Short mmCIF file of C-alpha atoms in Angstrom, two decimals:
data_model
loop_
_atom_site.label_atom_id
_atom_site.label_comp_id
_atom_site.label_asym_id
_atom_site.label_seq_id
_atom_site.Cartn_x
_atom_site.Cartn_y
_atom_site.Cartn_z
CA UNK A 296 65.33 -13.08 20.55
CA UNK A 297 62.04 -13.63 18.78
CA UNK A 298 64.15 -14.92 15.44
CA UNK A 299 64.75 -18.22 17.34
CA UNK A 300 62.75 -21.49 18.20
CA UNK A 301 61.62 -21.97 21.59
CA UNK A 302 64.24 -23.29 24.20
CA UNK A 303 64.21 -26.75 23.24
CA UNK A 304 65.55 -29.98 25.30
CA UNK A 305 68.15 -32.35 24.25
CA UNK A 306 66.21 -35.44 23.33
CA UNK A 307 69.04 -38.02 22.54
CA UNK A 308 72.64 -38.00 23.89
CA UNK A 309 75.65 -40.20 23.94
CA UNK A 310 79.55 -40.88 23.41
CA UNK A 311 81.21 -42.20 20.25
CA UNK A 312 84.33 -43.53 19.71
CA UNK A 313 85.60 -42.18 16.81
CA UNK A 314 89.28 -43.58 16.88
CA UNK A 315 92.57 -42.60 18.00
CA UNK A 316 91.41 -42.75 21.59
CA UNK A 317 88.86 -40.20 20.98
CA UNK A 318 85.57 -40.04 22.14
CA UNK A 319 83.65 -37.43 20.98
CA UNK A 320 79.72 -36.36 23.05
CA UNK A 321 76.47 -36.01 20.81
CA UNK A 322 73.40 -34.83 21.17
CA UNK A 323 69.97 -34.73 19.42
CA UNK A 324 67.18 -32.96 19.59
CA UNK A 325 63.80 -32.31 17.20
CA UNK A 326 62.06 -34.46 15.88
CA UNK A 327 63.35 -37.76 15.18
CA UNK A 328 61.57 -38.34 12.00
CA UNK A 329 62.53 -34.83 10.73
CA UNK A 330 64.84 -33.50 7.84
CA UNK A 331 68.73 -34.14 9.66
CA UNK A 332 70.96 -31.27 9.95
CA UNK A 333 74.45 -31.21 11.78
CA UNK A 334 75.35 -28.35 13.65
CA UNK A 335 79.19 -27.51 13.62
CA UNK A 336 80.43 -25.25 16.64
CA UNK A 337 83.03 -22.54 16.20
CA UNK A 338 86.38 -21.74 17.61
CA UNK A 339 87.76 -24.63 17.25
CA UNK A 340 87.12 -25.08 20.61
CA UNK A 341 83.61 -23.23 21.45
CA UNK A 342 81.78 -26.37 21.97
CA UNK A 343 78.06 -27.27 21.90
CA UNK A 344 76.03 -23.71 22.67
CA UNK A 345 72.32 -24.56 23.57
CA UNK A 346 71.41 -21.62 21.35
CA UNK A 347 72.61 -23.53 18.23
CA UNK A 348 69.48 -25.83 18.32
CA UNK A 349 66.81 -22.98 18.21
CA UNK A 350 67.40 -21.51 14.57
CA UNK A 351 65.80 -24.71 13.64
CA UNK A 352 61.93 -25.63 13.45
CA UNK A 353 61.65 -28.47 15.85
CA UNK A 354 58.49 -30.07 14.17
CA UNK A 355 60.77 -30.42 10.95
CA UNK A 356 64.00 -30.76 12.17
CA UNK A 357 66.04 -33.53 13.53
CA UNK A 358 69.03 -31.40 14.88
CA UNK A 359 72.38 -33.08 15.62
CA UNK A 360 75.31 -31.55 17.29
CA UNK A 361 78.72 -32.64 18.49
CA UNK A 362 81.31 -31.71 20.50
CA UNK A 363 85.03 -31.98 18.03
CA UNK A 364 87.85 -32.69 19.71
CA UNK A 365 89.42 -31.65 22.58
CA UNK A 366 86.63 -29.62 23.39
CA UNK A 367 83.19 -30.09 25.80
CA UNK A 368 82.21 -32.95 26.62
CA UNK A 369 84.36 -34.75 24.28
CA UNK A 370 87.54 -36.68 25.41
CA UNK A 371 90.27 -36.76 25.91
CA UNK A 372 89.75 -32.71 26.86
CA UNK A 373 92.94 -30.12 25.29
CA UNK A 374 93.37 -28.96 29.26
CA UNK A 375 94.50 -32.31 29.78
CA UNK A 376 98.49 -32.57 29.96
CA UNK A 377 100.10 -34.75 27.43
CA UNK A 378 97.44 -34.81 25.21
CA UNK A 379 98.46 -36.04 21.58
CA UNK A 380 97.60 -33.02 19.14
CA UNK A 381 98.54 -35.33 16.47
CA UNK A 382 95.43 -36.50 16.05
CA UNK A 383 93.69 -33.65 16.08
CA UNK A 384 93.18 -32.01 12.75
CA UNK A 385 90.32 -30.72 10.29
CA UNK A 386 90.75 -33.88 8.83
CA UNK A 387 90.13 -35.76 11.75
CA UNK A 388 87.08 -33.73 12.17
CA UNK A 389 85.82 -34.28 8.64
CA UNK A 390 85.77 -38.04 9.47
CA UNK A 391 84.33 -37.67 13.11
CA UNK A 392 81.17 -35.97 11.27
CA UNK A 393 81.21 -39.11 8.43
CA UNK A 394 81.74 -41.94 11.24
CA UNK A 395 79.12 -39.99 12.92
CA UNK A 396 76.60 -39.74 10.00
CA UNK A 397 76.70 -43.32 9.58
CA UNK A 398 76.40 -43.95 13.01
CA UNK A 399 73.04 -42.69 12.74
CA UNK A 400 72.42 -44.53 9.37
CA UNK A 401 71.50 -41.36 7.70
CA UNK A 402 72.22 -41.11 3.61
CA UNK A 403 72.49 -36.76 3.47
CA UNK A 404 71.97 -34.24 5.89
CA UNK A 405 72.59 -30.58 5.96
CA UNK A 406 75.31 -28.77 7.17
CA UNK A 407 74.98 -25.76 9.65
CA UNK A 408 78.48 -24.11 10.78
CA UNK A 409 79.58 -20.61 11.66
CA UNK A 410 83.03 -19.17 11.22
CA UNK A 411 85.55 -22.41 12.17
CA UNK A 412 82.03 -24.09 11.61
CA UNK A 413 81.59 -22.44 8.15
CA UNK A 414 85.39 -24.36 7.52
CA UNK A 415 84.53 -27.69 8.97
CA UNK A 416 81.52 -27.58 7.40
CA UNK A 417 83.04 -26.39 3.68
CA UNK A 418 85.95 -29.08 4.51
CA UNK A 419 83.27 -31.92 4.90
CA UNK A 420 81.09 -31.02 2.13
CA UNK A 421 83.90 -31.00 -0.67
CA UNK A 422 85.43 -34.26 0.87
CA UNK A 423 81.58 -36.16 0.74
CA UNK A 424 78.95 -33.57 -1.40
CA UNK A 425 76.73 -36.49 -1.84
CA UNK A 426 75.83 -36.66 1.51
CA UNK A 427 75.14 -33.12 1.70
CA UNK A 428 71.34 -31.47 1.18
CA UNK A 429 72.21 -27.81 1.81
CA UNK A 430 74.65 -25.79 3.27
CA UNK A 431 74.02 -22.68 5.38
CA UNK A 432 77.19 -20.89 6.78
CA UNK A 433 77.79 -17.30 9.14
CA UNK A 434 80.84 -15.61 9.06
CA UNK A 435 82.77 -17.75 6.19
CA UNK A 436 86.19 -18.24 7.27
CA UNK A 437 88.92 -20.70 5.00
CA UNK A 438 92.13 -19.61 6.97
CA UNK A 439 93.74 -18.20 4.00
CA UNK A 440 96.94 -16.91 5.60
CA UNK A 441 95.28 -12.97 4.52
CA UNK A 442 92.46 -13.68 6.74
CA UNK A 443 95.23 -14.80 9.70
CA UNK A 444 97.13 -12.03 8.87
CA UNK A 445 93.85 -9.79 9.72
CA UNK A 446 92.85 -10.98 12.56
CA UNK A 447 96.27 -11.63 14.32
CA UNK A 448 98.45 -9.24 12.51
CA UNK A 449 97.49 -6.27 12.76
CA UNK A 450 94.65 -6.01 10.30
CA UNK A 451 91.74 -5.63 12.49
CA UNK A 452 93.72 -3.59 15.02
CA UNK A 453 93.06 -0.83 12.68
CA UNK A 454 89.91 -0.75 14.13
CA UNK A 455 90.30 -2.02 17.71
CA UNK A 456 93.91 -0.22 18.57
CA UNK A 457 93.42 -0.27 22.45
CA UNK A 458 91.98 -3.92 22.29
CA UNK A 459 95.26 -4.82 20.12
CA UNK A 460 97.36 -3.52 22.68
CA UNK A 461 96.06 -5.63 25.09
CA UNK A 462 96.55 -8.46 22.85
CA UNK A 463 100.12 -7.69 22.67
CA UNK A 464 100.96 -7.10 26.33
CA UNK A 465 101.63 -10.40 27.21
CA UNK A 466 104.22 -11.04 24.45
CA UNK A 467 108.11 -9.88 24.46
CA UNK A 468 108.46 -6.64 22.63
CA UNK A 469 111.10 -9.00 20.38
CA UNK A 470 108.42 -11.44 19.42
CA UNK A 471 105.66 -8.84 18.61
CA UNK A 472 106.79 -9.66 14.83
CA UNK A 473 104.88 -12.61 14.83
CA UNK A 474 101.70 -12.79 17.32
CA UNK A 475 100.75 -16.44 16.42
CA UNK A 476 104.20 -18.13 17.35
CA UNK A 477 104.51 -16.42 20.54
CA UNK A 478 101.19 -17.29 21.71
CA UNK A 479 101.67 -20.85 20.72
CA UNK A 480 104.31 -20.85 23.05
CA UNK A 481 102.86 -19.34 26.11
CA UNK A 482 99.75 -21.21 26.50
CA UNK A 483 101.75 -23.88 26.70
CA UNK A 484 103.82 -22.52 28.99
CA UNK A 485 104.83 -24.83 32.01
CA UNK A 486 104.08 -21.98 34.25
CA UNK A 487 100.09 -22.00 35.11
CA UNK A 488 99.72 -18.49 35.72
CA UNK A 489 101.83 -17.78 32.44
CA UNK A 490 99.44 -20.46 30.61
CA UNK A 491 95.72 -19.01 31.61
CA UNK A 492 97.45 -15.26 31.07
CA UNK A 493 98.39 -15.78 27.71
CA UNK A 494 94.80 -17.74 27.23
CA UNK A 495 92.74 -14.92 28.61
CA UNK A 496 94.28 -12.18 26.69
CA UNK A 497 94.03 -14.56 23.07
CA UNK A 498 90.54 -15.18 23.81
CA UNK A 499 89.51 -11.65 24.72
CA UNK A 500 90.91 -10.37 21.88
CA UNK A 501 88.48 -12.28 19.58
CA UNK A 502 85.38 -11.13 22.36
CA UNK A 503 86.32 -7.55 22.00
CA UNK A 504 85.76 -7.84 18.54
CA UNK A 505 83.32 -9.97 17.82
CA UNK A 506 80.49 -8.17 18.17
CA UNK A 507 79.27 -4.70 16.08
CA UNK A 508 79.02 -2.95 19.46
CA UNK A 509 80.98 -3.84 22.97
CA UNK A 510 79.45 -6.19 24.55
CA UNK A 511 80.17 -7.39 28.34
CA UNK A 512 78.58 -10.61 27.84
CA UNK A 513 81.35 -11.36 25.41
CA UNK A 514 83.95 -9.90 27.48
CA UNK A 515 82.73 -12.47 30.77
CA UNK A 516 82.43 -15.05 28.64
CA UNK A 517 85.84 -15.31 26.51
CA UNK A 518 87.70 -14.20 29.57
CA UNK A 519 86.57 -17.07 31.53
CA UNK A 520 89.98 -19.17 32.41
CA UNK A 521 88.29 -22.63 31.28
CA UNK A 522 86.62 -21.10 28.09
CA UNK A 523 89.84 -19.06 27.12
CA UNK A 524 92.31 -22.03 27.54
CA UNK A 525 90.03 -24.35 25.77
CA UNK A 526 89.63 -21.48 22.84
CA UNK A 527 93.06 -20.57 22.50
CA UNK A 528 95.05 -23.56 22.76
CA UNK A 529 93.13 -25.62 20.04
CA UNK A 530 92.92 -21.86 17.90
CA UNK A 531 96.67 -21.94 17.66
CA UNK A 532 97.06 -25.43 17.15
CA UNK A 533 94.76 -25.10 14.11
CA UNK A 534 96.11 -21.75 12.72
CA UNK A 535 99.18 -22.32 13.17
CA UNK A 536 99.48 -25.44 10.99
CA UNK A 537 96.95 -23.30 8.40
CA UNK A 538 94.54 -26.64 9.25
CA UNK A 539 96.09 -28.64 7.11
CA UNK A 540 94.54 -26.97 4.07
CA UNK A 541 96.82 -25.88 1.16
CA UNK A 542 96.46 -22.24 0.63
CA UNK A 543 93.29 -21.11 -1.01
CA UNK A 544 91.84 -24.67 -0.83
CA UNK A 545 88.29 -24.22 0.63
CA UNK A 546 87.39 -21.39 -2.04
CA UNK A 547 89.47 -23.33 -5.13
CA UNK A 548 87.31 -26.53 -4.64
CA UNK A 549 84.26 -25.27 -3.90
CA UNK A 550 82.96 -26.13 -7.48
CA UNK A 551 82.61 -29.80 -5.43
CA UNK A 552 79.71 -27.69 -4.10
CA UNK A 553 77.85 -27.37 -7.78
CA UNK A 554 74.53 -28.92 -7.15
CA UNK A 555 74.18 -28.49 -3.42
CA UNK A 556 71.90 -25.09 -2.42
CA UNK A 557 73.11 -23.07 0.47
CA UNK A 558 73.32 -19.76 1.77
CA UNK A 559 75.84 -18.12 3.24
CA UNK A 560 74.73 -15.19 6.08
CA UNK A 561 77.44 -12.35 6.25
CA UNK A 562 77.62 -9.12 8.71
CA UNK A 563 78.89 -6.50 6.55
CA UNK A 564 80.98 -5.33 9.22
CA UNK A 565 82.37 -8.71 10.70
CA UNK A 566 86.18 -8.09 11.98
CA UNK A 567 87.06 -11.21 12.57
CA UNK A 568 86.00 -12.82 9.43
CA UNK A 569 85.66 -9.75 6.86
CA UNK A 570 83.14 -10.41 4.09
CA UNK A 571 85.38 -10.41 1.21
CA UNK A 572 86.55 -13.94 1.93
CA UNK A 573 82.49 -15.05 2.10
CA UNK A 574 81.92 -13.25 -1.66
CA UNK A 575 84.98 -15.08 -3.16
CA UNK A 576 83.44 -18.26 -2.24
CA UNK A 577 79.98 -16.82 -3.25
CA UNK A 578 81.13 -16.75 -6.44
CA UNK A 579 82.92 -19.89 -6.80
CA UNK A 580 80.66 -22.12 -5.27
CA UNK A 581 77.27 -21.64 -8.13
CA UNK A 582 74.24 -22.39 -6.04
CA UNK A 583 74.82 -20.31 -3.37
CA UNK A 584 72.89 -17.16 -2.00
CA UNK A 585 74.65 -14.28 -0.18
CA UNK A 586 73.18 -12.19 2.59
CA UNK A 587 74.59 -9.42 3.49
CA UNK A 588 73.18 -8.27 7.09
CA UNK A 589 73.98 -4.57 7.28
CA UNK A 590 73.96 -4.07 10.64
CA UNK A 591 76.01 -6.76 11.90
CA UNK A 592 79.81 -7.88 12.58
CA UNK A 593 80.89 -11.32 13.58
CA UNK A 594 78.33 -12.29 16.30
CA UNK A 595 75.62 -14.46 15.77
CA UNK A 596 73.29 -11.92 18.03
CA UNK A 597 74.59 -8.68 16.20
CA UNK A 598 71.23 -7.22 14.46
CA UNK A 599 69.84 -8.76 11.68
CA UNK A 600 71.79 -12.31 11.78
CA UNK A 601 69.35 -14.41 14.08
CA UNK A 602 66.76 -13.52 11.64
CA UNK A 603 68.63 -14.75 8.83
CA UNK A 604 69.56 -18.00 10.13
CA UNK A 605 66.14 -18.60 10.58
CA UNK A 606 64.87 -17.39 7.19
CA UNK A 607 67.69 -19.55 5.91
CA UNK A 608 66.61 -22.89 7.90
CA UNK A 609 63.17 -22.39 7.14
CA UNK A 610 63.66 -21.83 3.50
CA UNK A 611 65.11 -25.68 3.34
CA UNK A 612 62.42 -26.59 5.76
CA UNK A 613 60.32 -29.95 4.37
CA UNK A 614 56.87 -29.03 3.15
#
């Protein structure tokens, strides 16, 4: 993977309490005198990757990332019973990253986020673009109920019919209508086994289609019982209340952006977030750049995408 940075250590890390009886884990890493940047996870419910601080320039960059809710290191966790989703929306998120910006007495920063990144990270910027420098996003999703409707029903299965199968196996033939409901039910099934089932096969889905080509890595990984659970039980809480966005809000307000650069890196042949939503917002938000990576889907490792992460980072990198 020569299109990252060096492995790089975590420098600075901590717990802050960001209301609500949340406490959400930070870290820091870079230079401490460098250009800030926030790094947004995907998901919701990915959590912190130690890849994430590499597409930046260490010597330039002062490179912040968090844990949101319910996920990581970040308490209290989404696997633990009882645990009040009420206070767990984009919103909340959107004033984690302010409470967390002025924690660290910073004026502006940029804004790094891939797919549910590339939405927290459009959410914050039109709720506070004065404390934005740039904005570079992968994989633009807005959860516009069309791009739900592709991934969970039945859009993408046009391409992946045997994965979609799988996807539907664990739900009654009577509830196959509408994928999203049913799920939200059985991961929170009272029945364990039912639970990590429904989890695992939610998850997969998404890691079976992630990538341009299969990949077993992704398979492992988004099958893993404590990944899957984490993944699909905060998904469907988001989804299914749309995030608390009103339809078509992220690409209707993104003139808020007018004035703040940013580039948004696209695989032409992403399933799970299909570049047609990441053009619309091209052209509504004006100082944006679009780059189209041929050769790539969803993944951040598919050809092509590393490289333009980096080219983008750099690009925005102080002189």
């Amino acid at each position: 993977m020569d299109d990252l940075y060096p492995p790089i250590h975590v420098r600075a890390e901590g717990m802050l309490d960001v209301g609500d009886g949340h406490r959400i884990y930070c870290q820091e890493a870079g230079n401490p005198d460098g250009k800030p940047v926030v790094v947004l996870h995907g998901g919701p419910g990915s959590g912190i990757s130690p890849m994430a601080r590499r597409h930046f320039d260490p010597e330039a960059y002062r490179i912040i990332l968090f844990d949101q809710r319910g996920t990581g290191r970040s308490t209290p966790h989404i696997g633990e019973p009882d645990v009040d989703l009420s206070v767990n929306t984009l919103w909340h998120l959107v004033s984690d990253m302010e409470k967390l910006r002025e924690r660290l007495n910073l004026e502006q920063w940029q804004v790094f986020g891939g797919s549910w990144g590339a939405t927290l990270a459009l959410a914050y910027a039109e709720a506070y673009p004065s404390r934005v420098t740039e904005i570079i996003l992968r994989g633009v999703f807005t959860v516009r109920r069309s791009e739900l409707d592709w991934i969970y029903s039945g859009g993408a299965a046009n391409l992946f019919p045997r994965e979609w199968e799988a996807f539907l196996a664990p739900i009654p033939d009577e509830r196959r209508d509408n994928p999203m409901a049913a799920y939200r039910e059985l991961v929170y099934h009272p029945d364990q086994v039912v639970r990590e089932r429904a989890a695992i096969a939610w998850s997969t889905w998404e890691g079976a289609i992630v990538s341009l080509r299969p990949d077993p890595a992704f398979h492992n990984q988004y099958a893993s019982p404590d990944f899957a659970v984490t993944f699909a039980r905060l998904a469907l809480h988001y989804f299914c209340h749309g995030a608390w966005l009103e339809e078509g809000q992220l690409i209707r307000e993104a003139g808020k952006l007018a004035g703040i650069p940013g580039v948004i890196v696209q695989g032409r042949y992403d399933a799970v977030c299909p570049p047609a939503t990441a053009y619309e917002l091209h052209r509504a938000w004006p100082d944006s750049k679009l780059e189209l990576v041929e050769a790539a889907g969803h993944a951040v490792t598919d050809p092509g995408m590393l490289a333009a992460l980096r080219e983008a980072t750099d690009s925005f990198r102080p002189i």
